[in-house]
PDB file of C-alpha atoms in Angstrom:
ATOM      1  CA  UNK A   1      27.920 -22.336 -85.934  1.00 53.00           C
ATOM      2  CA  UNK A   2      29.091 -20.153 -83.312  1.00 50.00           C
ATOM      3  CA  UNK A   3      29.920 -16.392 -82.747  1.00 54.00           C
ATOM      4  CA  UNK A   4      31.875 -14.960 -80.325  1.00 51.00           C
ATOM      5  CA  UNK A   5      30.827 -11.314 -78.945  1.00 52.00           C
ATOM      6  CA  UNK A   6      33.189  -9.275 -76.991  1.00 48.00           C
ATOM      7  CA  UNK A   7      32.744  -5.622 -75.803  1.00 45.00           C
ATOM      8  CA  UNK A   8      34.824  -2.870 -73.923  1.00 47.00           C
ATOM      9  CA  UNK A   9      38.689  -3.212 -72.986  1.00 46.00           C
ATOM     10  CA  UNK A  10      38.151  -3.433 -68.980  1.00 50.00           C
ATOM     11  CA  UNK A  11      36.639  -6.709 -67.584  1.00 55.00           C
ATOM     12  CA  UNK A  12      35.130  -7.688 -70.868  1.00 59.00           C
ATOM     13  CA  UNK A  13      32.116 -10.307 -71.065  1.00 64.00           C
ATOM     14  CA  UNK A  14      32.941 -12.835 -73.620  1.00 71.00           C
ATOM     15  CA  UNK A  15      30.388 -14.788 -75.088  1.00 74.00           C
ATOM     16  CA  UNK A  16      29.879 -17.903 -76.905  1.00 76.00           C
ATOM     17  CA  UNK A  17      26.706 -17.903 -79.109  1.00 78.00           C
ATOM     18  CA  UNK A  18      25.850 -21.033 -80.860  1.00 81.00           C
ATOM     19  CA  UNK A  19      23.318 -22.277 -83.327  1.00 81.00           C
ATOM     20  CA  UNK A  20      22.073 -25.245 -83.908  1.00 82.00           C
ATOM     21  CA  UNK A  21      20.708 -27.446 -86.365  1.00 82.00           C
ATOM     22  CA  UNK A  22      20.708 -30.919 -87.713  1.00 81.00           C
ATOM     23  CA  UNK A  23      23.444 -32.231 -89.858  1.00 80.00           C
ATOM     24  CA  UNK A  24      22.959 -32.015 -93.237  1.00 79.00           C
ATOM     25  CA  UNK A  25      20.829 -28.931 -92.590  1.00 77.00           C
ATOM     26  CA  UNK A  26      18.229 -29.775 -95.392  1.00 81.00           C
ATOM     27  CA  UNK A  27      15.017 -27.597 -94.629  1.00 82.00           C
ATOM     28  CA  UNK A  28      11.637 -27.753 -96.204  1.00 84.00           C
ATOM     29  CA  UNK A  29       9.275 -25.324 -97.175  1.00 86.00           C
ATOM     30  CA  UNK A  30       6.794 -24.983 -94.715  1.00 87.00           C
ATOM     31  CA  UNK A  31       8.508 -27.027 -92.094  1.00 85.00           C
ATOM     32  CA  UNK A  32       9.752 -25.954 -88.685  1.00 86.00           C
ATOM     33  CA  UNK A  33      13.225 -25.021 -88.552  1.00 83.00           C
ATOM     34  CA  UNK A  34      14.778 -27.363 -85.541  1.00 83.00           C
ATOM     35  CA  UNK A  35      16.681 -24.619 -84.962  1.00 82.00           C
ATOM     36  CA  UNK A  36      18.740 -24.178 -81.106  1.00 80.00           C
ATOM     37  CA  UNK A  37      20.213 -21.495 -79.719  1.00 79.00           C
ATOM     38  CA  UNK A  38      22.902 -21.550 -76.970  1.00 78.00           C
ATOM     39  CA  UNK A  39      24.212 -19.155 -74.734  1.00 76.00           C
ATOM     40  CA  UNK A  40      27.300 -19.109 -72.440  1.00 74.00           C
ATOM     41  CA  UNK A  41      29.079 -16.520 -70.580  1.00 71.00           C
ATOM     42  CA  UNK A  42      32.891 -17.173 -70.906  1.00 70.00           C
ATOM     43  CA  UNK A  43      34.056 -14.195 -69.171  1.00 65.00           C
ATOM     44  CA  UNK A  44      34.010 -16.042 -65.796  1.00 54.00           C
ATOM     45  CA  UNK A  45      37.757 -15.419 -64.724  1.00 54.00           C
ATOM     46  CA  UNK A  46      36.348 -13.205 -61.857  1.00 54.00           C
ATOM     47  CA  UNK A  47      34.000 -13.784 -59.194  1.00 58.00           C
ATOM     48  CA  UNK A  48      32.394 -10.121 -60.352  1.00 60.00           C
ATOM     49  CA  UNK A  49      31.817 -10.935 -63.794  1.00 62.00           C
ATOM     50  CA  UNK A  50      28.970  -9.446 -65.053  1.00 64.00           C
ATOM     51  CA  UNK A  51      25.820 -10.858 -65.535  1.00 69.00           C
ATOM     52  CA  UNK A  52      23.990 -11.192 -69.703  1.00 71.00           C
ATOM     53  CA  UNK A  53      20.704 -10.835 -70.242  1.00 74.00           C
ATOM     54  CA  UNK A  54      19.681 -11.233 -73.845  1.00 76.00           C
ATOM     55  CA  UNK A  55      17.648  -8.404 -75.340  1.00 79.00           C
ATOM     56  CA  UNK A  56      16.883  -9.184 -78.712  1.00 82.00           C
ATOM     57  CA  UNK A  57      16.856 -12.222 -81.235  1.00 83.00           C
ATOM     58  CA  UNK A  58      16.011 -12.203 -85.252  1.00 86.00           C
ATOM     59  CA  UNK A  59      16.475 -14.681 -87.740  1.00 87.00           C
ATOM     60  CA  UNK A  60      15.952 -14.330 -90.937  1.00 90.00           C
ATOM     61  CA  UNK A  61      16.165 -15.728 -94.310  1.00 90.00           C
ATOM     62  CA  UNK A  62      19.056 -14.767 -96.877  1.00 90.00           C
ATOM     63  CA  UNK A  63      18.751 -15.729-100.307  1.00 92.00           C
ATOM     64  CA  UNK A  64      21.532 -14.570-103.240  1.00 93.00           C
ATOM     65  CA  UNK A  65      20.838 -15.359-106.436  1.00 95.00           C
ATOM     66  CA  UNK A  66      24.344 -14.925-108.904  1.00 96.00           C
ATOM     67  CA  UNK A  67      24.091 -15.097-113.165  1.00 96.00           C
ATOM     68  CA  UNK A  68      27.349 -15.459-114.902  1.00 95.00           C
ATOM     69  CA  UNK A  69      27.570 -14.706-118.367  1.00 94.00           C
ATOM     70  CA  UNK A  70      31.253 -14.761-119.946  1.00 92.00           C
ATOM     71  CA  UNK A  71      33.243 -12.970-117.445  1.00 93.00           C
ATOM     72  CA  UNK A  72      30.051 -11.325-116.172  1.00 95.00           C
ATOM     73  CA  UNK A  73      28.465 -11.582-112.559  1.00 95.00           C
ATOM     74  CA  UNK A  74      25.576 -10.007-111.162  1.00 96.00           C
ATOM     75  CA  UNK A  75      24.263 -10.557-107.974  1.00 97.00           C
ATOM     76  CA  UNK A  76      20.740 -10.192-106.198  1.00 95.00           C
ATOM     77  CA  UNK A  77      20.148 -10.638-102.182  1.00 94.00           C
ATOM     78  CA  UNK A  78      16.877 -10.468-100.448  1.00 94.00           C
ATOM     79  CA  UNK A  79      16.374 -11.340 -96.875  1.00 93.00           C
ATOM     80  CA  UNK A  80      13.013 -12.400 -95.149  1.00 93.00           C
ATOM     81  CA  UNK A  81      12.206 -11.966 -91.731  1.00 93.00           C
ATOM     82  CA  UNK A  82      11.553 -15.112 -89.676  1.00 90.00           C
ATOM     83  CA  UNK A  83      11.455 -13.846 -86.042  1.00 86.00           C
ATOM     84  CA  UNK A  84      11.723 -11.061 -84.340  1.00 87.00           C
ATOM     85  CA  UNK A  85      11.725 -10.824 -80.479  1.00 82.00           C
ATOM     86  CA  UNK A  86      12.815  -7.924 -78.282  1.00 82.00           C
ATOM     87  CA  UNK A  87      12.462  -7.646 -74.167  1.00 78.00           C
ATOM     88  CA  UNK A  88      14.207 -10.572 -73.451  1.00 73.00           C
ATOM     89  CA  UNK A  89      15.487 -11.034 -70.032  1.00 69.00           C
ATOM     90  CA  UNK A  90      16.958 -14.044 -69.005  1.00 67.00           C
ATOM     91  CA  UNK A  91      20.407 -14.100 -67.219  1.00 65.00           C
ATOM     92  CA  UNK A  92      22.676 -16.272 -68.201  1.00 62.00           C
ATOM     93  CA  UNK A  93      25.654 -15.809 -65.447  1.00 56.00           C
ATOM     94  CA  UNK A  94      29.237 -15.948 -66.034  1.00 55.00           C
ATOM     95  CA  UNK A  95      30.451 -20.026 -65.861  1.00 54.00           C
ATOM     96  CA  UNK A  96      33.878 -21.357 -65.223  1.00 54.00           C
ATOM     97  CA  UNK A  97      33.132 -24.378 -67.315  1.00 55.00           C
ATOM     98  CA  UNK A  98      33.545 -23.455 -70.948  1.00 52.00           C
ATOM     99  CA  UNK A  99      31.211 -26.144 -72.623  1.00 52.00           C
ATOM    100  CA  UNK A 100      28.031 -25.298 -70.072  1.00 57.00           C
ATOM    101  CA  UNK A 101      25.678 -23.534 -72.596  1.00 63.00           C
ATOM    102  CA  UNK A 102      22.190 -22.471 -71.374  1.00 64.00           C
ATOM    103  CA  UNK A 103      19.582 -22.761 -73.786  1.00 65.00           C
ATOM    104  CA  UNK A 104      18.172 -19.247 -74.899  1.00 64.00           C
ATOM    105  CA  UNK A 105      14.411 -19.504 -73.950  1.00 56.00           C
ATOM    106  CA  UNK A 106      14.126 -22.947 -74.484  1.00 53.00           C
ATOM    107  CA  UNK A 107      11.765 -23.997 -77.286  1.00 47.00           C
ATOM    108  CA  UNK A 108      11.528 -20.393 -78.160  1.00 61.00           C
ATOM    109  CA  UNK A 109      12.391 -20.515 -81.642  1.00 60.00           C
ATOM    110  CA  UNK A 110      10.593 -23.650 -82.477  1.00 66.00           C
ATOM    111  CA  UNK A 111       7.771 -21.123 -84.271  1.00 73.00           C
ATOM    112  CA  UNK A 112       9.749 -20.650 -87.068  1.00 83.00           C
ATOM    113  CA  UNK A 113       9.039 -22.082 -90.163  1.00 86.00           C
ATOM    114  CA  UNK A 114       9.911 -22.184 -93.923  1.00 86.00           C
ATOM    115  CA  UNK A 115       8.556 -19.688 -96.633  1.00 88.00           C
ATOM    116  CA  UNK A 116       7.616 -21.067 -99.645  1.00 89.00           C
ATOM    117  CA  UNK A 117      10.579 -19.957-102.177  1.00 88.00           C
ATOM    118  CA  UNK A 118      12.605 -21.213-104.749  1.00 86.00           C
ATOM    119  CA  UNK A 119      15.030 -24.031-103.787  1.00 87.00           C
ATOM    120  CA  UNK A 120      18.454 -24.070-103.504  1.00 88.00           C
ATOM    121  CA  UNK A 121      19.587 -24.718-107.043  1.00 90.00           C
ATOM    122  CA  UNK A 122      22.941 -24.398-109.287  1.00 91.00           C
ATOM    123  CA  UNK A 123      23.058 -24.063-113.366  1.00 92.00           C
ATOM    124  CA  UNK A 124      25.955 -23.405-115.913  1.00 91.00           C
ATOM    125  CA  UNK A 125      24.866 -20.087-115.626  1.00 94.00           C
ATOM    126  CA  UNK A 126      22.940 -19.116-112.887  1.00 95.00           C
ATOM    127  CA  UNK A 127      23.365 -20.182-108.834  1.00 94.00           C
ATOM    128  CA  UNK A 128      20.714 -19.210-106.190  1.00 93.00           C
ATOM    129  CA  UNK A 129      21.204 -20.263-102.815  1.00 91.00           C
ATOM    130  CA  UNK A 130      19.430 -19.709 -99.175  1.00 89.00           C
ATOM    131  CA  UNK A 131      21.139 -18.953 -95.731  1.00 87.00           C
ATOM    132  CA  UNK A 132      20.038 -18.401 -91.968  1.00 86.00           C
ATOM    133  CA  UNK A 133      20.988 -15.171 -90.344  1.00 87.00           C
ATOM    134  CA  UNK A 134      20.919 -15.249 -86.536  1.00 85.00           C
ATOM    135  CA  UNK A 135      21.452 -11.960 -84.553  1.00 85.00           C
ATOM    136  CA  UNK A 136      21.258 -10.982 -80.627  1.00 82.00           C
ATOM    137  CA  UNK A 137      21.288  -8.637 -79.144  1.00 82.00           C
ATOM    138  CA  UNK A 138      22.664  -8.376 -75.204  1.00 78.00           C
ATOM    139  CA  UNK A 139      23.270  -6.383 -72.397  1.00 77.00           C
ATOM    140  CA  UNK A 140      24.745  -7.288 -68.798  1.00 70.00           C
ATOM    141  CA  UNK A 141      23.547  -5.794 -65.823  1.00 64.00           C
ATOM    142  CA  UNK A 142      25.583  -2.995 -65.982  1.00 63.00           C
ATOM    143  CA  UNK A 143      24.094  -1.485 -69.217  1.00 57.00           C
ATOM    144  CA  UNK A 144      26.880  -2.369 -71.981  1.00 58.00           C
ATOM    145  CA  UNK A 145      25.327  -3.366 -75.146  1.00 60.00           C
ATOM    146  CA  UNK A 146      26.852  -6.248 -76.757  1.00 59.00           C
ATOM    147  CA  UNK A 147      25.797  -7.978 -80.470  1.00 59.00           C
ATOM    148  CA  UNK A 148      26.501 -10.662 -82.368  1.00 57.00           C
ATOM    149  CA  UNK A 149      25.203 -12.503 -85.840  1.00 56.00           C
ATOM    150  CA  UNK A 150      25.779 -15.945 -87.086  1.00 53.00           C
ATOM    151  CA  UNK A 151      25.092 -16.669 -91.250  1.00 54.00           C
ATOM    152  CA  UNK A 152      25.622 -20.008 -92.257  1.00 50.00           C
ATOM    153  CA  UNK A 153      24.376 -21.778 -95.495  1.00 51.00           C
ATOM    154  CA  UNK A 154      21.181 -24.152 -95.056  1.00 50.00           C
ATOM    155  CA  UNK A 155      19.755 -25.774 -97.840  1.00 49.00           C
ATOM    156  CA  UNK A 156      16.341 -25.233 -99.084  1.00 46.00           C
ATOM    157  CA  UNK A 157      14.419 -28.242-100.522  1.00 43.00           C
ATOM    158  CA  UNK A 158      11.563 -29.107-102.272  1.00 37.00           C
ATOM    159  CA  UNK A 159       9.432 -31.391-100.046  1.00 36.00           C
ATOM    160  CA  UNK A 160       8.563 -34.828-101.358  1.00 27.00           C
TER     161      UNK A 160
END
């Protein structure tokens, strides 16, 4: 999954935030998440394109559970914190080849594991279903703030 983040209307740094996991992303309770995060700077049209440093990374857990009854819907969210980082500083400079990706912190978010909740499930009546939230935070060199925040759905399992 990937995010694009751009900021102000002069000389804007583009970038291309991507997450990724294995395919089918199946993930157990109390397992790692094989989670990777890339980083590029597309905004490399210019020789003084600014520099990113990312600030700030959190990923949490989103689960929505929906009952239908008749031509009723409620819905209930909660989200759980994963990880949380702030202080980051690692530049990742501008690059005129747009499929170079730097790794954010390599191995960084291999920490994060599974909660134990209720798996992914789907009845007549009821549906209840987890997601990954990424967000980052970013900031080049000359002090603009940039963010961006990936959700996809990931499937929560029972392990065997």
């Amino acid at each position: 999954m990937t995010a694009a983040a751009r900021h102000a209307p002069s000389q804007d740094p583009v970038l291309l935030l991507e997450a990724r996991l294995p395919s089918p992303a199946v993930l157990y309770a109390g397992d790692k998440v094989p989670l990777t995060l890339m980083l590029c700077n597309l905004a490399a049209e210019s020789d003084d394109a600014p520099c990113i440093q990312p600030r700030s990374l959190a990923v949490s857990l989103q689960s929505t559970t929906t009952a239908t009854v008749g031509v009723d819907c409620t819905t209930w969210t909660s989200s759980r914190s994963l990880l949380r980082l702030g202080g980051l500083r690692r530049v990742v400079g501008s690059s005129r080849e747009r499929d170079v990706l730097a790794e954010v912190n390599g191995g960084m978010p291999q920490g994060i594991a599974i909660p134990n909740v209720t798996p992914s499930f789907t009845t007549c009546t009821v549906r209840h279903e987890h997601s990954l939230e990424v967000t980052a935070g970013f900031s080049s060199l000359e002090n603009h703030a940039i963010s961006s925040a990936l959700v996809w759905n990931a499937e929560r399992m029972l392990g065997i």
